[in-house]
Amino acid sequence: MKPLSALVGMVTGAIVTTFGLGNAASAADFSLRGTFAQDDNVQLFDFSVSTTSAVTFRTYSYAGGTQADGTVITGGGFDPVLTLFDGNGYFLASNDDDDSGTVAKDPQTGQGYDSLLNLMLAAGNYTVALTQFGNFTNSANLADGFRQEGNGNFTSDFSRCTTDTPFCDFTGNLRTNQWAFDALGVRPLLEADEDVPDEPVIPSDPVTPSIPVIPIPNEPGDEATQVPEPTATVAIALAGMLAMAKRRRNK
């Protein structure tokens, strides 16, 4: 499972473009493209939202269109399905064919088989899965996998395709292995084995150096006045008193 921030080079033929990304904690829009090797492939993407946010996931591979980063998709790809899970792997939502009229219809087949999810999500971690039509989640738990995993090129078995070929849609049209979709208003997660960036070091307040006390010298020609220690002063006073008492006894 790869995060959006590390997808480049991880998916065969994938190209990832990001924009509007100020820093790792900022929500951004991602336009993703890639290919499947066979019908039963499952592509997972981790993302998060920092506050309750409106997020959008939309595919363009079937009928084409212009992605958020400006890339024009010609269409002709397989019939995609998007499935969303929370951070614990529990099913939240899925869409096979958008019926809101938002996605385009393929000019060759006349079908609007692209997927669309518009959701308001609470702050947290999530996973979105991209699969091909027919490869739906086995249960409400991501850990249970998808129905066609391990079956290789399965689409010709249930579709109206007359030849044993992969990437065949339900109405019998041969498609390509290309996929493309946008993830809008999300932020990427680090991989589990990726080091968490160190917190920035905030410099402490500068310490004001103490000002050394410089003794003021006497006027030129004067001798330095030595101030006796307190114990020396007491000793001198006692010695003077003893001398005076001795003189008095001698009188």
PDB file of C-alpha atoms in Angstrom:
ATOM      1  CA  MET A   1       0.000   0.000   0.000  1.00  0.00           C
ATOM      2  CA  LYS A   2       1.580   3.255  -1.116  1.00  0.00           C
ATOM      3  CA  PRO A   3       0.744   6.781  -0.022  1.00  0.00           C
ATOM      4  CA  LEU A   4      -0.072   9.412  -2.613  1.00  0.00           C
ATOM      5  CA  SER A   5       3.227  11.156  -1.856  1.00  0.00           C
ATOM      6  CA  ALA A   6       5.247   8.095  -2.896  1.00  0.00           C
ATOM      7  CA  LEU A   7       3.271   6.809  -5.888  1.00  0.00           C
ATOM      8  CA  VAL A   8       5.704   7.877  -8.625  1.00  0.00           C
ATOM      9  CA  GLY A   9       7.373   4.787 -10.048  1.00  0.00           C
ATOM     10  CA  MET A  10       5.355   2.449  -7.823  1.00  0.00           C
ATOM     11  CA  VAL A  11       2.507   1.817 -10.272  1.00  0.00           C
ATOM     12  CA  THR A  12       3.294   0.499 -13.728  1.00  0.00           C
ATOM     13  CA  GLY A  13       3.215   3.426 -16.120  1.00  0.00           C
ATOM     14  CA  ALA A  14       1.856   5.762 -13.465  1.00  0.00           C
ATOM     15  CA  ILE A  15       2.281   9.496 -13.562  1.00  0.00           C
ATOM     16  CA  VAL A  16       1.398  11.581 -10.554  1.00  0.00           C
ATOM     17  CA  THR A  17       0.971  15.325 -10.491  1.00  0.00           C
ATOM     18  CA  THR A  18       0.333  17.342  -7.360  1.00  0.00           C
ATOM     19  CA  PHE A  19      -0.414  21.001  -7.000  1.00  0.00           C
ATOM     20  CA  GLY A  20      -1.520  23.457  -4.344  1.00  0.00           C
ATOM     21  CA  LEU A  21       0.706  21.670  -1.846  1.00  0.00           C
ATOM     22  CA  GLY A  22       2.162  24.075   0.717  1.00  0.00           C
ATOM     23  CA  ASN A  23       3.557  21.509   3.131  1.00  0.00           C
ATOM     24  CA  ALA A  24       3.041  17.933   4.251  1.00  0.00           C
ATOM     25  CA  ALA A  25       0.159  18.924   6.527  1.00  0.00           C
ATOM     26  CA  SER A  26      -1.780  20.876   3.845  1.00  0.00           C
ATOM     27  CA  ALA A  27      -4.732  19.469   1.941  1.00  0.00           C
ATOM     28  CA  ALA A  28      -4.121  19.306  -1.799  1.00  0.00           C
ATOM     29  CA  ASP A  29      -5.492  18.030  -5.104  1.00  0.00           C
ATOM     30  CA  PHE A  30      -3.898  15.005  -6.752  1.00  0.00           C
ATOM     31  CA  SER A  31      -4.270  13.795 -10.340  1.00  0.00           C
ATOM     32  CA  LEU A  32      -3.227  10.178 -10.755  1.00  0.00           C
ATOM     33  CA  ARG A  33      -2.780   7.957 -13.791  1.00  0.00           C
ATOM     34  CA  GLY A  34      -1.530   4.444 -14.351  1.00  0.00           C
ATOM     35  CA  THR A  35      -2.209   0.987 -15.754  1.00  0.00           C
ATOM     36  CA  PHE A  36      -3.392  -2.412 -14.573  1.00  0.00           C
ATOM     37  CA  ALA A  37      -1.463  -5.538 -15.544  1.00  0.00           C
ATOM     38  CA  GLN A  38      -4.624  -7.674 -15.486  1.00  0.00           C
ATOM     39  CA  ASP A  39      -8.318  -7.475 -14.638  1.00  0.00           C
ATOM     40  CA  ASP A  40      -8.099  -8.448 -10.963  1.00  0.00           C
ATOM     41  CA  ASN A  41      -5.565  -5.787  -9.953  1.00  0.00           C
ATOM     42  CA  VAL A  42      -6.402  -3.654  -6.903  1.00  0.00           C
ATOM     43  CA  GLN A  43      -4.747  -0.279  -6.399  1.00  0.00           C
ATOM     44  CA  LEU A  44      -4.901   1.178  -2.877  1.00  0.00           C
ATOM     45  CA  PHE A  45      -4.163   4.759  -1.885  1.00  0.00           C
ATOM     46  CA  ASP A  46      -3.791   6.079   1.663  1.00  0.00           C
ATOM     47  CA  PHE A  47      -4.741   9.630   2.522  1.00  0.00           C
ATOM     48  CA  SER A  48      -5.920  11.716   5.458  1.00  0.00           C
ATOM     49  CA  VAL A  49      -7.841  14.872   6.269  1.00  0.00           C
ATOM     50  CA  SER A  50      -6.860  17.108   9.184  1.00  0.00           C
ATOM     51  CA  THR A  51     -10.316  18.592   9.818  1.00  0.00           C
ATOM     52  CA  THR A  52     -13.849  17.791   8.706  1.00  0.00           C
ATOM     53  CA  SER A  53     -13.572  18.333   4.965  1.00  0.00           C
ATOM     54  CA  ALA A  54     -15.344  17.872   1.647  1.00  0.00           C
ATOM     55  CA  VAL A  55     -13.347  15.478  -0.537  1.00  0.00           C
ATOM     56  CA  THR A  56     -13.901  14.271  -4.085  1.00  0.00           C
ATOM     57  CA  PHE A  57     -12.726  11.187  -5.957  1.00  0.00           C
ATOM     58  CA  ARG A  58     -13.489  11.001  -9.671  1.00  0.00           C
ATOM     59  CA  THR A  59     -12.270   8.703 -12.425  1.00  0.00           C
ATOM     60  CA  TYR A  60     -11.666   9.765 -16.032  1.00  0.00           C
ATOM     61  CA  SER A  61     -10.332   6.588 -17.600  1.00  0.00           C
ATOM     62  CA  TYR A  62     -13.532   5.263 -19.165  1.00  0.00           C
ATOM     63  CA  ALA A  63     -14.967   8.290 -20.972  1.00  0.00           C
ATOM     64  CA  GLY A  64     -12.077  10.728 -20.642  1.00  0.00           C
ATOM     65  CA  GLY A  65     -12.027  14.382 -19.654  1.00  0.00           C
ATOM     66  CA  THR A  66      -9.698  16.967 -18.173  1.00  0.00           C
ATOM     67  CA  GLN A  67      -8.164  16.214 -14.793  1.00  0.00           C
ATOM     68  CA  ALA A  68      -7.634  18.792 -12.065  1.00  0.00           C
ATOM     69  CA  ASP A  69      -3.984  19.254 -13.056  1.00  0.00           C
ATOM     70  CA  GLY A  70      -4.986  20.060 -16.649  1.00  0.00           C
ATOM     71  CA  THR A  71      -4.111  16.679 -18.166  1.00  0.00           C
ATOM     72  CA  VAL A  72      -6.533  15.659 -20.914  1.00  0.00           C
ATOM     73  CA  ILE A  73      -7.556  11.988 -20.782  1.00  0.00           C
ATOM     74  CA  THR A  74      -8.772  10.565 -24.076  1.00  0.00           C
ATOM     75  CA  GLY A  75     -10.787   7.778 -22.487  1.00  0.00           C
ATOM     76  CA  GLY A  76     -11.039   4.195 -23.654  1.00  0.00           C
ATOM     77  CA  GLY A  77      -9.890   2.700 -20.344  1.00  0.00           C
ATOM     78  CA  PHE A  78     -11.609  -0.022 -18.321  1.00  0.00           C
ATOM     79  CA  ASP A  79     -14.800   0.414 -16.272  1.00  0.00           C
ATOM     80  CA  PRO A  80     -13.529   1.536 -12.821  1.00  0.00           C
ATOM     81  CA  VAL A  81     -14.924   1.198  -9.299  1.00  0.00           C
ATOM     82  CA  LEU A  82     -13.918   3.356  -6.310  1.00  0.00           C
ATOM     83  CA  THR A  83     -14.352   2.045  -2.750  1.00  0.00           C
ATOM     84  CA  LEU A  84     -13.599   4.021   0.410  1.00  0.00           C
ATOM     85  CA  PHE A  85     -12.535   2.628   3.799  1.00  0.00           C
ATOM     86  CA  ASP A  86     -11.760   4.338   7.086  1.00  0.00           C
ATOM     87  CA  GLY A  87      -8.435   4.107   8.924  1.00  0.00           C
ATOM     88  CA  ASN A  88      -9.446   0.768  10.479  1.00  0.00           C
ATOM     89  CA  GLY A  89     -10.316  -0.736   7.104  1.00  0.00           C
ATOM     90  CA  TYR A  90     -14.098  -0.524   7.507  1.00  0.00           C
ATOM     91  CA  PHE A  91     -16.232   0.117   4.421  1.00  0.00           C
ATOM     92  CA  LEU A  92     -17.648   3.643   4.088  1.00  0.00           C
ATOM     93  CA  ALA A  93     -18.789   4.112   0.491  1.00  0.00           C
ATOM     94  CA  SER A  94     -18.440   2.817  -3.057  1.00  0.00           C
ATOM     95  CA  ASN A  95     -19.350   3.947  -6.548  1.00  0.00           C
ATOM     96  CA  ASP A  96     -19.348   2.001  -9.783  1.00  0.00           C
ATOM     97  CA  ASP A  97     -21.170   4.240 -12.270  1.00  0.00           C
ATOM     98  CA  ASP A  98     -21.957   7.843 -11.361  1.00  0.00           C
ATOM     99  CA  ASP A  99     -25.636   8.589 -11.902  1.00  0.00           C
ATOM    100  CA  SER A 100     -25.546  12.298 -11.059  1.00  0.00           C
ATOM    101  CA  GLY A 101     -24.806  13.351 -14.623  1.00  0.00           C
ATOM    102  CA  THR A 102     -21.393  14.709 -13.619  1.00  0.00           C
ATOM    103  CA  VAL A 103     -19.183  12.244 -15.480  1.00  0.00           C
ATOM    104  CA  ALA A 104     -18.995  12.165 -19.250  1.00  0.00           C
ATOM    105  CA  LYS A 105     -20.293   9.443 -21.550  1.00  0.00           C
ATOM    106  CA  ASP A 106     -17.855   7.554 -23.704  1.00  0.00           C
ATOM    107  CA  PRO A 107     -18.240   8.725 -27.332  1.00  0.00           C
ATOM    108  CA  GLN A 108     -17.781   5.189 -28.669  1.00  0.00           C
ATOM    109  CA  THR A 109     -19.973   3.172 -26.294  1.00  0.00           C
ATOM    110  CA  GLY A 110     -22.393   5.869 -25.135  1.00  0.00           C
ATOM    111  CA  GLN A 111     -21.918   4.680 -21.544  1.00  0.00           C
ATOM    112  CA  GLY A 112     -21.104   6.825 -18.500  1.00  0.00           C
ATOM    113  CA  TYR A 113     -19.155   4.206 -16.579  1.00  0.00           C
ATOM    114  CA  ASP A 114     -16.772   6.494 -14.695  1.00  0.00           C
ATOM    115  CA  SER A 115     -17.019   6.690 -10.889  1.00  0.00           C
ATOM    116  CA  LEU A 116     -17.582   9.654  -8.571  1.00  0.00           C
ATOM    117  CA  LEU A 117     -17.529  10.018  -4.778  1.00  0.00           C
ATOM    118  CA  ASN A 118     -18.355  13.365  -3.142  1.00  0.00           C
ATOM    119  CA  LEU A 119     -18.084  13.010   0.625  1.00  0.00           C
ATOM    120  CA  MET A 120     -17.813  14.999   3.831  1.00  0.00           C
ATOM    121  CA  LEU A 121     -15.181  13.230   5.921  1.00  0.00           C
ATOM    122  CA  ALA A 122     -14.202  13.743   9.549  1.00  0.00           C
ATOM    123  CA  ALA A 123     -10.551  14.227  10.429  1.00  0.00           C
ATOM    124  CA  GLY A 124      -8.682  10.941  10.216  1.00  0.00           C
ATOM    125  CA  ASN A 125      -6.966   8.391   7.985  1.00  0.00           C
ATOM    126  CA  TYR A 126      -8.590   6.660   5.025  1.00  0.00           C
ATOM    127  CA  THR A 127      -7.941   4.269   2.139  1.00  0.00           C
ATOM    128  CA  VAL A 128      -9.501   4.430  -1.316  1.00  0.00           C
ATOM    129  CA  ALA A 129      -9.387   1.357  -3.565  1.00  0.00           C
ATOM    130  CA  LEU A 130      -9.475   1.405  -7.368  1.00  0.00           C
ATOM    131  CA  THR A 131     -10.694  -1.797  -9.032  1.00  0.00           C
ATOM    132  CA  GLN A 132     -12.373  -2.879 -12.266  1.00  0.00           C
ATOM    133  CA  PHE A 133     -16.110  -3.517 -12.542  1.00  0.00           C
ATOM    134  CA  GLY A 134     -16.947  -6.923 -11.094  1.00  0.00           C
ATOM    135  CA  ASN A 135     -14.138  -6.805  -8.548  1.00  0.00           C
ATOM    136  CA  PHE A 136     -16.132  -5.476  -5.606  1.00  0.00           C
ATOM    137  CA  THR A 137     -15.177  -5.711  -1.941  1.00  0.00           C
ATOM    138  CA  ASN A 138     -15.860  -9.092  -0.331  1.00  0.00           C
ATOM    139  CA  SER A 139     -17.249  -7.601   2.871  1.00  0.00           C
ATOM    140  CA  ALA A 140     -17.350  -4.440   4.937  1.00  0.00           C
ATOM    141  CA  ASN A 141     -13.710  -4.976   5.885  1.00  0.00           C
ATOM    142  CA  LEU A 142     -10.778  -4.159   3.618  1.00  0.00           C
ATOM    143  CA  ALA A 143      -8.788  -7.041   5.107  1.00  0.00           C
ATOM    144  CA  ASP A 144     -11.222  -9.505   3.474  1.00  0.00           C
ATOM    145  CA  GLY A 145     -10.094  -8.436   0.010  1.00  0.00           C
ATOM    146  CA  PHE A 146     -12.024  -8.261  -3.261  1.00  0.00           C
ATOM    147  CA  ARG A 147     -14.170 -10.807  -5.097  1.00  0.00           C
ATOM    148  CA  GLN A 148     -12.003 -11.374  -8.159  1.00  0.00           C
ATOM    149  CA  GLU A 149      -8.546 -11.264  -6.571  1.00  0.00           C
ATOM    150  CA  GLY A 150      -6.567 -14.242  -7.836  1.00  0.00           C
ATOM    151  CA  ASN A 151      -8.807 -14.770 -10.859  1.00  0.00           C
ATOM    152  CA  GLY A 152      -6.566 -12.935 -13.306  1.00  0.00           C
ATOM    153  CA  ASN A 153      -8.380 -11.730 -16.409  1.00  0.00           C
ATOM    154  CA  PHE A 154     -11.980 -12.374 -15.429  1.00  0.00           C
ATOM    155  CA  THR A 155     -13.998  -9.804 -17.393  1.00  0.00           C
ATOM    156  CA  SER A 156     -14.608 -11.906 -20.494  1.00  0.00           C
ATOM    157  CA  ASP A 157     -16.293 -14.539 -18.303  1.00  0.00           C
ATOM    158  CA  PHE A 158     -19.253 -12.371 -17.259  1.00  0.00           C
ATOM    159  CA  SER A 159     -19.366  -9.724 -19.970  1.00  0.00           C
ATOM    160  CA  ARG A 160     -20.717  -9.894 -23.488  1.00  0.00           C
ATOM    161  CA  CYS A 161     -17.285 -10.048 -25.063  1.00  0.00           C
ATOM    162  CA  THR A 162     -17.072 -12.671 -27.780  1.00  0.00           C
ATOM    163  CA  THR A 163     -13.329 -13.139 -27.370  1.00  0.00           C
ATOM    164  CA  ASP A 164     -11.305 -14.238 -24.364  1.00  0.00           C
ATOM    165  CA  THR A 165      -9.603 -10.903 -23.751  1.00  0.00           C
ATOM    166  CA  PRO A 166      -9.009  -8.759 -20.657  1.00  0.00           C
ATOM    167  CA  PHE A 167     -10.476  -5.333 -19.930  1.00  0.00           C
ATOM    168  CA  CYS A 168     -13.852  -5.988 -21.479  1.00  0.00           C
ATOM    169  CA  ASP A 169     -16.781  -3.934 -20.173  1.00  0.00           C
ATOM    170  CA  PHE A 170     -20.213  -5.303 -19.306  1.00  0.00           C
ATOM    171  CA  THR A 171     -21.717  -4.390 -22.653  1.00  0.00           C
ATOM    172  CA  GLY A 172     -19.023  -6.287 -24.565  1.00  0.00           C
ATOM    173  CA  ASN A 173     -16.697  -3.442 -25.522  1.00  0.00           C
ATOM    174  CA  LEU A 174     -12.951  -4.035 -25.464  1.00  0.00           C
ATOM    175  CA  ARG A 175     -11.163  -1.440 -23.356  1.00  0.00           C
ATOM    176  CA  THR A 176      -7.556  -0.620 -22.418  1.00  0.00           C
ATOM    177  CA  ASN A 177      -5.727  -1.144 -19.123  1.00  0.00           C
ATOM    178  CA  GLN A 178      -5.451   2.619 -18.467  1.00  0.00           C
ATOM    179  CA  TRP A 179      -6.846   4.291 -15.362  1.00  0.00           C
ATOM    180  CA  ALA A 180      -6.975   7.936 -14.254  1.00  0.00           C
ATOM    181  CA  PHE A 181      -8.606   9.675 -11.321  1.00  0.00           C
ATOM    182  CA  ASP A 182      -8.482  12.787  -9.162  1.00  0.00           C
ATOM    183  CA  ALA A 183      -8.325  12.931  -5.367  1.00  0.00           C
ATOM    184  CA  LEU A 184      -9.318  16.428  -4.277  1.00  0.00           C
ATOM    185  CA  GLY A 185      -8.986  18.004  -0.827  1.00  0.00           C
ATOM    186  CA  VAL A 186      -6.805  15.343   0.789  1.00  0.00           C
ATOM    187  CA  ARG A 187      -3.315  15.104   2.197  1.00  0.00           C
ATOM    188  CA  PRO A 188      -0.898  12.179   1.819  1.00  0.00           C
ATOM    189  CA  LEU A 189       0.262   9.845   4.544  1.00  0.00           C
ATOM    190  CA  LEU A 190       3.788   8.643   5.219  1.00  0.00           C
ATOM    191  CA  GLU A 191       4.567   4.998   4.589  1.00  0.00           C
ATOM    192  CA  ALA A 192       4.764   2.807   7.675  1.00  0.00           C
ATOM    193  CA  ASP A 193       8.516   2.365   7.217  1.00  0.00           C
ATOM    194  CA  GLU A 194       9.160   5.998   6.405  1.00  0.00           C
ATOM    195  CA  ASP A 195      10.807   8.078   9.100  1.00  0.00           C
ATOM    196  CA  VAL A 196       8.687  10.788  10.627  1.00  0.00           C
ATOM    197  CA  PRO A 197      10.352  14.134   9.947  1.00  0.00           C
ATOM    198  CA  ASP A 198      12.117  15.624  12.933  1.00  0.00           C
ATOM    199  CA  GLU A 199      10.395  18.486  14.635  1.00  0.00           C
ATOM    200  CA  PRO A 200      11.944  21.803  13.663  1.00  0.00           C
ATOM    201  CA  VAL A 201      14.474  23.078  16.150  1.00  0.00           C
ATOM    202  CA  ILE A 202      13.247  26.311  17.681  1.00  0.00           C
ATOM    203  CA  PRO A 203      16.203  28.410  18.828  1.00  0.00           C
ATOM    204  CA  SER A 204      16.084  29.490  22.436  1.00  0.00           C
ATOM    205  CA  ASP A 205      16.202  33.134  23.410  1.00  0.00           C
ATOM    206  CA  PRO A 206      19.731  34.471  23.215  1.00  0.00           C
ATOM    207  CA  VAL A 207      21.480  34.703  26.546  1.00  0.00           C
ATOM    208  CA  THR A 208      22.609  38.239  27.346  1.00  0.00           C
ATOM    209  CA  PRO A 209      26.246  38.050  28.406  1.00  0.00           C
ATOM    210  CA  SER A 210      27.010  39.456  31.830  1.00  0.00           C
ATOM    211  CA  ILE A 211      28.908  42.720  31.820  1.00  0.00           C
ATOM    212  CA  PRO A 212      32.209  42.348  33.674  1.00  0.00           C
ATOM    213  CA  VAL A 213      32.797  44.805  36.517  1.00  0.00           C
ATOM    214  CA  ILE A 214      35.910  46.771  35.736  1.00  0.00           C
ATOM    215  CA  PRO A 215      37.559  48.377  38.808  1.00  0.00           C
ATOM    216  CA  ILE A 216      37.968  52.141  38.545  1.00  0.00           C
ATOM    217  CA  PRO A 217      41.659  52.993  38.934  1.00  0.00           C
ATOM    218  CA  ASN A 218      42.857  55.707  41.317  1.00  0.00           C
ATOM    219  CA  GLU A 219      44.005  59.041  40.045  1.00  0.00           C
ATOM    220  CA  PRO A 220      47.505  58.990  38.577  1.00  0.00           C
ATOM    221  CA  GLY A 221      50.127  59.205  41.322  1.00  0.00           C
ATOM    222  CA  ASP A 222      47.834  57.881  44.025  1.00  0.00           C
ATOM    223  CA  GLU A 223      48.524  54.544  45.534  1.00  0.00           C
ATOM    224  CA  ALA A 224      45.872  51.994  45.339  1.00  0.00           C
ATOM    225  CA  THR A 225      43.806  51.877  48.491  1.00  0.00           C
ATOM    226  CA  GLN A 226      43.680  48.392  49.918  1.00  0.00           C
ATOM    227  CA  VAL A 227      40.558  47.629  51.898  1.00  0.00           C
ATOM    228  CA  PRO A 228      41.416  45.104  54.582  1.00  0.00           C
ATOM    229  CA  GLU A 229      39.300  42.015  54.979  1.00  0.00           C
ATOM    230  CA  PRO A 230      36.841  42.184  57.923  1.00  0.00           C
ATOM    231  CA  THR A 231      38.878  39.697  59.981  1.00  0.00           C
ATOM    232  CA  ALA A 232      42.018  41.757  59.480  1.00  0.00           C
ATOM    233  CA  THR A 233      40.219  44.901  60.643  1.00  0.00           C
ATOM    234  CA  VAL A 234      39.088  43.219  63.867  1.00  0.00           C
ATOM    235  CA  ALA A 235      42.602  41.919  64.562  1.00  0.00           C
ATOM    236  CA  ILE A 236      44.114  45.371  64.113  1.00  0.00           C
ATOM    237  CA  ALA A 237      41.539  46.917  66.476  1.00  0.00           C
ATOM    238  CA  LEU A 238      42.243  44.294  69.174  1.00  0.00           C
ATOM    239  CA  ALA A 239      45.978  44.838  68.866  1.00  0.00           C
ATOM    240  CA  GLY A 240      45.509  48.595  69.350  1.00  0.00           C
ATOM    241  CA  MET A 241      43.391  48.109  72.459  1.00  0.00           C
ATOM    242  CA  LEU A 242      45.968  45.756  74.026  1.00  0.00           C
ATOM    243  CA  ALA A 243      48.761  48.260  73.364  1.00  0.00           C
ATOM    244  CA  MET A 244      46.801  51.062  75.063  1.00  0.00           C
ATOM    245  CA  ALA A 245      46.082  48.898  78.109  1.00  0.00           C
ATOM    246  CA  LYS A 246      49.780  48.004  78.443  1.00  0.00           C
ATOM    247  CA  ARG A 247      50.806  51.670  78.374  1.00  0.00           C
ATOM    248  CA  ARG A 248      48.306  52.457  81.105  1.00  0.00           C
ATOM    249  CA  ARG A 249      49.778  49.744  83.391  1.00  0.00           C
ATOM    250  CA  ASN A 250      53.264  51.079  82.884  1.00  0.00           C
ATOM    251  CA  LYS A 251      52.289  54.566  84.044  1.00  0.00           C
TER     252      LYS A 251
END
